[in-house]
CSV table of C-alpha atoms in Angstrom, one decimal:
chain,number,residue,atom,x,y,z
A,1241,MET,CA,1.4,-41.8,10.9
A,1242,ASN,CA,3.8,-39.6,9.0
A,1243,LEU,CA,6.1,-42.5,8.0
A,1244,GLN,CA,3.6,-45.2,7.1
A,1245,GLY,CA,1.3,-46.2,4.3
A,1246,LYS,CA,1.0,-45.7,0.5
A,1247,LYS,CA,-1.2,-43.4,-1.5
A,1248,SER,CA,-2.0,-46.2,-3.9
A,1249,ASP,CA,-3.8,-48.4,-1.3
A,1250,GLY,CA,-5.2,-45.5,0.8
A,1251,THR,CA,-3.0,-46.0,3.9
A,1252,ASP,CA,-0.8,-42.8,3.6
A,1253,MET,CA,-1.1,-39.9,6.1
A,1254,HIS,CA,-3.5,-37.8,3.9
A,1255,SER,CA,-5.8,-40.8,3.1
A,1256,LYS,CA,-6.0,-41.8,6.7
A,1257,THR,CA,-6.9,-38.3,7.8
A,1258,ALA,CA,-9.6,-38.1,5.1
A,1259,SER,CA,-11.1,-41.3,6.3
A,1260,LEU,CA,-10.9,-40.2,10.0
A,1261,ILE,CA,-13.0,-37.1,9.6
A,1262,GLY,CA,-14.9,-37.8,6.4
A,1263,ILE,CA,-13.3,-35.4,3.8
A,1264,SER,CA,-11.5,-35.7,0.5
A,1265,ARG,CA,-7.8,-36.6,0.4
A,1266,ASP,CA,-6.9,-33.1,-1.1
A,1267,GLN,CA,-8.8,-31.4,1.7
A,1268,ALA,CA,-6.9,-33.6,4.2
A,1269,LYS,CA,-3.6,-32.4,2.8
A,1270,VAL,CA,-4.6,-28.8,3.9
A,1271,PHE,CA,-5.4,-30.1,7.4
A,1272,ASN,CA,-2.2,-32.1,7.7
A,1273,TYR,CA,0.2,-29.4,6.6
A,1274,GLY,CA,-1.6,-26.9,8.8
A,1275,ARG,CA,-1.3,-29.2,11.8
A,1276,ILE,CA,2.4,-29.9,11.2
A,1277,TYR,CA,3.1,-26.2,10.7
A,1278,GLY,CA,1.6,-25.5,14.1
A,1279,ALA,CA,-2.1,-24.6,13.4
A,1280,GLY,CA,-4.5,-25.5,16.2
A,1281,LYS,CA,-8.1,-26.8,16.4
A,1282,LYS,CA,-9.6,-23.4,15.6
A,1283,PHE,CA,-7.9,-23.5,12.3
A,1284,ALA,CA,-9.2,-27.0,11.6
A,1285,GLN,CA,-12.7,-26.1,12.7
A,1286,LYS,CA,-12.9,-23.1,10.4
A,1287,LEU,CA,-11.5,-25.1,7.5
A,1288,LEU,CA,-14.1,-27.8,8.0
A,1289,MET,CA,-16.8,-25.2,7.8
A,1290,GLN,CA,-15.3,-23.8,4.6
A,1291,PHE,CA,-15.3,-27.3,3.0
A,1292,ASP,CA,-18.9,-28.0,4.1
A,1293,PRO,CA,-21.1,-24.9,4.6
A,1294,LYS,CA,-23.9,-27.1,6.0
A,1295,ILE,CA,-21.8,-28.3,9.0
A,1296,THR,CA,-22.6,-26.6,12.4
A,1297,ASP,CA,-20.0,-25.1,14.7
A,1298,ARG,CA,-20.4,-27.9,17.2
A,1299,GLU,CA,-20.1,-30.6,14.5
A,1300,ALA,CA,-16.9,-28.9,13.1
A,1301,PHE,CA,-15.5,-28.7,16.6
A,1302,ILE,CA,-16.2,-32.4,17.3
A,1303,LYS,CA,-14.5,-33.5,14.0
A,1304,ALA,CA,-11.5,-31.2,14.6
A,1305,SER,CA,-11.1,-32.5,18.2
A,1306,LYS,CA,-11.3,-36.0,17.0
A,1307,LEU,CA,-8.6,-35.4,14.4
A,1308,TYR,CA,-6.2,-33.7,16.9
A,1309,SER,CA,-6.8,-36.1,19.7
A,1310,GLU,CA,-5.8,-39.1,17.5
A,1311,THR,CA,-2.9,-37.4,15.7
A,1312,LYS,CA,-1.4,-34.6,17.8
A,1313,GLY,CA,-2.7,-36.1,21.0
A,1314,VAL,CA,-3.4,-34.0,24.2
A,1315,ARG,CA,-1.3,-32.2,26.7
A,1316,SER,CA,-0.2,-34.5,29.5
A,1317,LYS,CA,-1.5,-32.1,32.2
A,1318,LEU,CA,-4.9,-32.2,30.4
A,1319,LYS,CA,-4.9,-35.9,30.0
A,1320,PRO,CA,-8.1,-36.5,32.1
A,1321,LYS,CA,-9.9,-34.8,29.2
A,1322,ALA,CA,-8.4,-37.1,26.6
A,1323,ILE,CA,-10.6,-39.4,24.6
A,1324,GLN,CA,-10.4,-42.9,26.0
A,1325,ASP,CA,-13.4,-45.0,24.7
A,1326,GLU,CA,-16.2,-45.3,22.3
A,1327,SER,CA,-18.1,-42.4,23.9
A,1328,LEU,CA,-15.9,-40.1,21.8
A,1329,ASN,CA,-18.6,-37.8,20.4
A,1330,LYS,CA,-20.2,-37.4,23.8
A,1331,GLN,CA,-16.9,-36.4,25.5
A,1332,LEU,CA,-15.9,-34.2,22.6
A,1333,SER,CA,-19.2,-32.3,22.8
A,1334,GLN,CA,-18.4,-31.4,26.4
A,1335,LEU,CA,-15.0,-29.9,25.6
A,1336,SER,CA,-14.8,-26.1,25.7
A,1337,ASN,CA,-12.8,-23.6,23.7
A,1338,ASP,CA,-11.0,-22.8,27.0
A,1339,ALA,CA,-9.6,-26.3,26.9
A,1340,ASN,CA,-8.6,-25.9,23.3
A,1341,ASP,CA,-6.7,-22.7,24.2
A,1342,ALA,CA,-5.0,-24.5,27.1
A,1343,GLU,CA,-3.8,-27.2,24.8
A,1344,GLU,CA,-1.8,-24.6,22.8
A,1345,ASP,CA,0.1,-23.6,26.0
A,1346,VAL,CA,3.5,-25.1,26.0
A,1347,ASN,CA,3.5,-25.1,29.8
A,1348,ALA,CA,0.6,-27.5,29.9
A,1349,GLY,CA,2.9,-30.5,29.5
A,1350,LYS,CA,4.1,-32.7,26.6
A,1351,TRP,CA,1.8,-34.1,23.9
A,1352,VAL,CA,0.7,-37.7,24.6
A,1353,GLY,CA,-1.6,-40.3,23.1
A,1354,GLY,CA,-1.4,-39.3,19.4
A,1355,THR,CA,0.3,-40.9,16.5
A,1356,GLU,CA,2.4,-37.7,16.0
A,1357,SER,CA,2.8,-36.6,19.7
A,1358,GLU,CA,6.6,-37.2,19.8
A,1359,MET,CA,7.1,-35.1,16.6
A,1360,PHE,CA,5.2,-32.2,18.1
A,1361,ASN,CA,7.1,-32.5,21.4
A,1362,LYS,CA,10.4,-32.3,19.4
A,1363,LEU,CA,9.2,-29.3,17.4
A,1364,GLU,CA,8.3,-27.4,20.5
A,1365,GLU,CA,11.5,-28.4,22.3
A,1366,ILE,CA,13.5,-26.8,19.5
A,1367,ALA,CA,11.2,-23.7,19.2
A,1368,VAL,CA,11.4,-22.8,22.9
A,1369,SER,CA,15.1,-23.5,23.3
A,1370,GLN,CA,17.4,-20.6,24.1
A,1371,HIS,CA,18.8,-20.5,20.6
A,1372,PRO,CA,16.5,-22.3,18.2
A,1373,LYS,CA,18.2,-24.0,15.3
A,1374,THR,CA,17.4,-26.7,12.8
A,1375,PRO,CA,18.5,-30.2,13.9
A,1376,VAL,CA,20.4,-31.1,10.8
A,1377,LEU,CA,22.3,-28.1,9.4
A,1378,ASN,CA,22.0,-26.1,12.6
A,1379,ALA,CA,20.5,-23.0,10.8
A,1380,ARG,CA,19.6,-20.4,13.5
A,1381,ILE,CA,16.3,-18.6,13.7
A,1382,SER,CA,16.3,-14.8,13.5
A,1383,GLN,CA,17.5,-13.2,16.7
A,1384,ALA,CA,14.3,-11.1,16.6
A,1385,LEU,CA,12.4,-14.4,17.4
A,1386,GLU,CA,14.7,-15.9,20.0
A,1387,PRO,CA,13.1,-16.5,23.5
A,1388,ASP,CA,15.3,-13.8,25.1
A,1389,VAL,CA,13.5,-11.2,22.9
A,1390,VAL,CA,9.9,-12.6,22.5
A,1391,ASP,CA,9.7,-14.7,25.6
A,1392,LYS,CA,6.8,-17.3,24.9
A,1393,ASN,CA,5.1,-15.3,22.1
A,1394,PHE,CA,4.9,-16.3,18.5
A,1395,ILE,CA,5.2,-20.0,19.4
A,1396,THR,CA,3.2,-21.0,16.3
A,1397,SER,CA,5.5,-19.0,14.0
A,1398,ARG,CA,8.6,-20.5,15.7
A,1399,ILE,CA,7.3,-24.0,15.3
A,1400,ASN,CA,6.5,-23.2,11.6
A,1401,TRP,CA,10.0,-22.0,11.2
A,1402,VAL,CA,11.5,-25.3,12.5
A,1403,VAL,CA,9.4,-27.2,9.9
A,1404,GLN,CA,10.0,-24.9,7.0
A,1405,SER,CA,13.7,-24.4,7.6
A,1406,SER,CA,14.3,-28.1,8.0
A,1407,ALA,CA,12.6,-28.5,4.6
A,1408,VAL,CA,15.1,-26.0,3.3
A,1409,ASP,CA,17.9,-28.0,4.9
A,1410,TYR,CA,16.6,-31.1,3.1
A,1411,LEU,CA,16.5,-29.3,-0.3
A,1412,HIS,CA,20.0,-28.0,0.2
A,1413,ILE,CA,21.4,-31.4,1.0
A,1414,MET,CA,19.6,-33.0,-1.9
A,1415,LEU,CA,20.9,-30.5,-4.4
A,1416,VAL,CA,24.5,-30.9,-3.2
A,1417,CYS,CA,24.3,-34.7,-3.2
A,1418,MET,CA,22.6,-34.9,-6.6
A,1419,ASN,CA,25.2,-32.5,-8.1
A,1420,TRP,CA,28.0,-34.7,-6.8
A,1421,LEU,CA,26.4,-37.8,-8.3
A,1422,ILE,CA,25.9,-36.1,-11.6
A,1423,GLN,CA,29.5,-35.0,-11.8
A,1424,HIS,CA,31.0,-38.2,-10.4
A,1425,TYR,CA,29.1,-40.5,-12.8
A,1426,GLU,CA,29.1,-38.1,-15.8
A,1427,ILE,CA,25.3,-37.9,-16.0
A,1428,GLN,CA,24.3,-35.2,-18.6
A,1429,ALA,CA,21.9,-33.3,-16.3
A,1430,ARG,CA,21.5,-30.0,-14.6
A,1431,PHE,CA,19.1,-28.7,-11.9
A,1432,SER,CA,16.2,-26.7,-13.4
A,1433,ILE,CA,13.7,-25.7,-10.7
A,1434,SER,CA,12.3,-26.6,-7.3
A,1435,ILE,CA,8.6,-26.1,-6.6
A,1436,HIS,CA,7.4,-26.7,-3.0
A,1437,ASP,CA,8.2,-30.4,-2.5
A,1438,GLU,CA,9.4,-31.1,-6.1
A,1439,VAL,CA,12.8,-30.9,-7.7
A,1440,ARG,CA,13.2,-30.9,-11.5
A,1441,TYR,CA,16.2,-31.7,-13.6
A,1442,ILE,CA,16.8,-31.3,-17.3
A,1443,VAL,CA,18.4,-34.5,-18.4
A,1444,LYS,CA,19.8,-35.8,-21.7
A,1445,LYS,CA,17.5,-38.5,-23.0
A,1446,GLU,CA,19.9,-41.4,-22.9
A,1447,ASP,CA,20.8,-40.6,-19.3
A,1448,ARG,CA,17.3,-40.3,-18.0
A,1449,TYR,CA,17.2,-43.6,-16.1
A,1450,ARG,CA,20.6,-43.1,-14.5
A,1451,ALA,CA,19.5,-39.6,-13.4
A,1452,ALA,CA,16.3,-41.2,-11.9
A,1453,LEU,CA,18.5,-43.7,-10.0
A,1454,ALA,CA,20.7,-40.9,-8.8
A,1455,LEU,CA,17.7,-39.0,-7.5
A,1456,GLN,CA,16.4,-42.0,-5.6
A,1457,LEU,CA,19.9,-42.5,-4.0
A,1458,THR,CA,20.0,-38.8,-3.2
A,1459,ASN,CA,16.8,-39.1,-1.3
A,1460,LEU,CA,18.2,-42.2,0.5
A,1461,TYR,CA,21.3,-40.4,1.6
A,1462,THR,CA,19.4,-37.3,2.6
A,1463,ARG,CA,16.9,-39.2,4.7
A,1464,ALA,CA,19.7,-41.2,6.3
A,1465,MET,CA,21.4,-38.0,7.4
A,1466,PHE,CA,18.2,-36.6,8.8
A,1467,SER,CA,17.4,-39.8,10.7
A,1468,TYR,CA,21.0,-39.9,12.1
A,1469,LYS,CA,20.8,-36.3,13.3
A,1470,MET,CA,17.4,-37.1,15.0
A,1471,GLY,CA,19.0,-40.1,16.8
A,1472,PHE,CA,17.6,-42.9,14.7
A,1473,ASP,CA,20.1,-45.8,14.0
A,1474,ASP,CA,17.9,-47.2,11.2
A,1475,LEU,CA,16.1,-45.7,8.3
A,1476,PRO,CA,12.5,-46.7,7.8
A,1477,MET,CA,12.1,-48.4,4.3
A,1478,SER,CA,8.9,-46.5,3.8
A,1479,VAL,CA,10.7,-43.2,3.5
A,1480,ALA,CA,14.0,-44.3,2.0
A,1481,PHE,CA,13.0,-43.7,-1.6
A,1482,PHE,CA,10.5,-41.5,-3.5
A,1483,SER,CA,7.3,-43.3,-4.3
A,1484,GLY,CA,8.0,-42.4,-7.9
A,1485,VAL,CA,10.3,-40.3,-10.2
A,1486,ASP,CA,8.6,-38.6,-13.1
A,1487,ILE,CA,10.3,-38.8,-16.5
A,1488,ASP,CA,8.7,-36.4,-18.9
A,1489,ARG,CA,9.2,-33.9,-21.8
A,1490,CYS,CA,7.3,-31.1,-20.2
A,1491,LEU,CA,6.4,-29.7,-16.8
A,1492,ARG,CA,3.0,-31.0,-15.7
A,1493,LYS,CA,1.3,-32.3,-12.5
A,1494,GLU,CA,1.4,-36.0,-13.5
A,1495,PRO,CA,3.1,-37.5,-16.5
A,1496,ASP,CA,-0.1,-39.3,-17.7
A,1497,LEU,CA,-2.3,-36.2,-17.9
A,1498,ASP,CA,-3.1,-34.8,-21.3
A,1499,PHE,CA,-4.4,-31.4,-20.1
A,1500,VAL,CA,-7.3,-30.8,-22.4
A,1501,THR,CA,-8.6,-27.3,-21.6
A,1502,PRO,CA,-10.7,-24.6,-23.3
A,1503,SER,CA,-7.6,-23.1,-24.7
A,1504,ASN,CA,-5.9,-26.4,-25.5
A,1505,LEU,CA,-8.8,-28.5,-26.9
A,1506,ASN,CA,-6.5,-31.1,-28.5
A,1507,GLY,CA,-4.4,-31.7,-25.4
A,1508,LEU,CA,-0.7,-32.1,-25.3
A,1509,LYS,CA,-0.5,-35.4,-27.1
A,1510,HIS,CA,-2.5,-34.6,-30.2
A,1511,GLY,CA,-2.1,-30.9,-30.2
A,1512,TYR,CA,1.7,-30.8,-29.7
A,1513,GLY,CA,2.9,-34.3,-30.2
A,1514,ILE,CA,4.0,-34.7,-26.6
A,1515,GLU,CA,3.7,-38.3,-25.5
A,1516,PHE,CA,2.8,-39.3,-22.0
A,1517,GLY,CA,5.8,-39.6,-19.6
A,1518,GLN,CA,6.6,-42.2,-17.0
A,1519,CYS,CA,6.5,-42.4,-13.3
A,1520,LEU,CA,8.9,-45.1,-12.0
A,1521,ASP,CA,9.3,-46.4,-8.5
A,1522,MET,CA,12.6,-47.7,-7.2
A,1523,ASN,CA,12.0,-51.3,-8.2
A,1524,GLN,CA,11.2,-50.3,-11.8
A,1525,ILE,CA,14.4,-48.1,-12.0
A,1526,LEU,CA,16.5,-51.0,-10.7
A,1527,ASP,CA,15.0,-53.3,-13.3
A,1528,ILE,CA,16.0,-50.9,-16.1
A,1529,THR,CA,19.5,-49.8,-14.7
A,1530,ASN,CA,20.4,-53.0,-12.8
A,1531,GLY,CA,21.3,-50.5,-10.0
A,1532,ILE,CA,24.3,-49.2,-11.9
A,1533,LEU,CA,25.0,-45.5,-12.1
A,1534,ALA,CA,28.3,-45.8,-14.0
A,1535,LYS,CA,28.2,-44.8,-17.7
A,1536,LYS,CA,28.2,-47.8,-20.0
């Protein structure tokens, strides 16, 4: 589920989650990131009740259980309680909070039956190892959180560390790779800022498309290294390239938003003469650059 689909046709991870439990895509993002970072059903249940004050505790619990059983799965030792047929809601309504707590116990077996079960098994395997470290750059967790010190406590925080620190590994590899391409192919660009899952570069206008191609190749190389380190011999095409690279004259959420606000009534285009930017996918970048990074 993490590797498939497109936002444009509603088949990406966030859209599928939204459809699964009847919420908006933006709300589904909160669920997905929380789940990947180690949050349990109780977190999802409370979040559902925040999004919809009219929902009851039982309804929220049923929806949260449905989401987790189809994505994270269930513990192998609790498999008899897994959802197997169309009597989903009936079975879910009989689940107790005790079972929910048991599912968070790493001693209750591996996760099975979900689209993301293997991912969570690997995260837990790293988190409970004697010396937890990220699988790509081998960054070590603080000794204060190693099992010898904390035993089986803080498991959620340790899983969160694996995810967050691996994301930092990803950013570091990207920055190094992009810097090498910029220097090697004499692209007039420099790193500006990284915000959560975005990286921004200041680029000379005539080099903007070469920089966009370099950024796409950087993602390809970084993904390839991550896949190799995780034991994959092939890289899924769905994650090889960014869905789009924004080319713009200012920092904004999307390059086609004008941002008319109470304090900016004329927007960026008419108020400041800033034209809309572009968002180009890999095919569009190849059409413009012919796949050539070298300076003409």
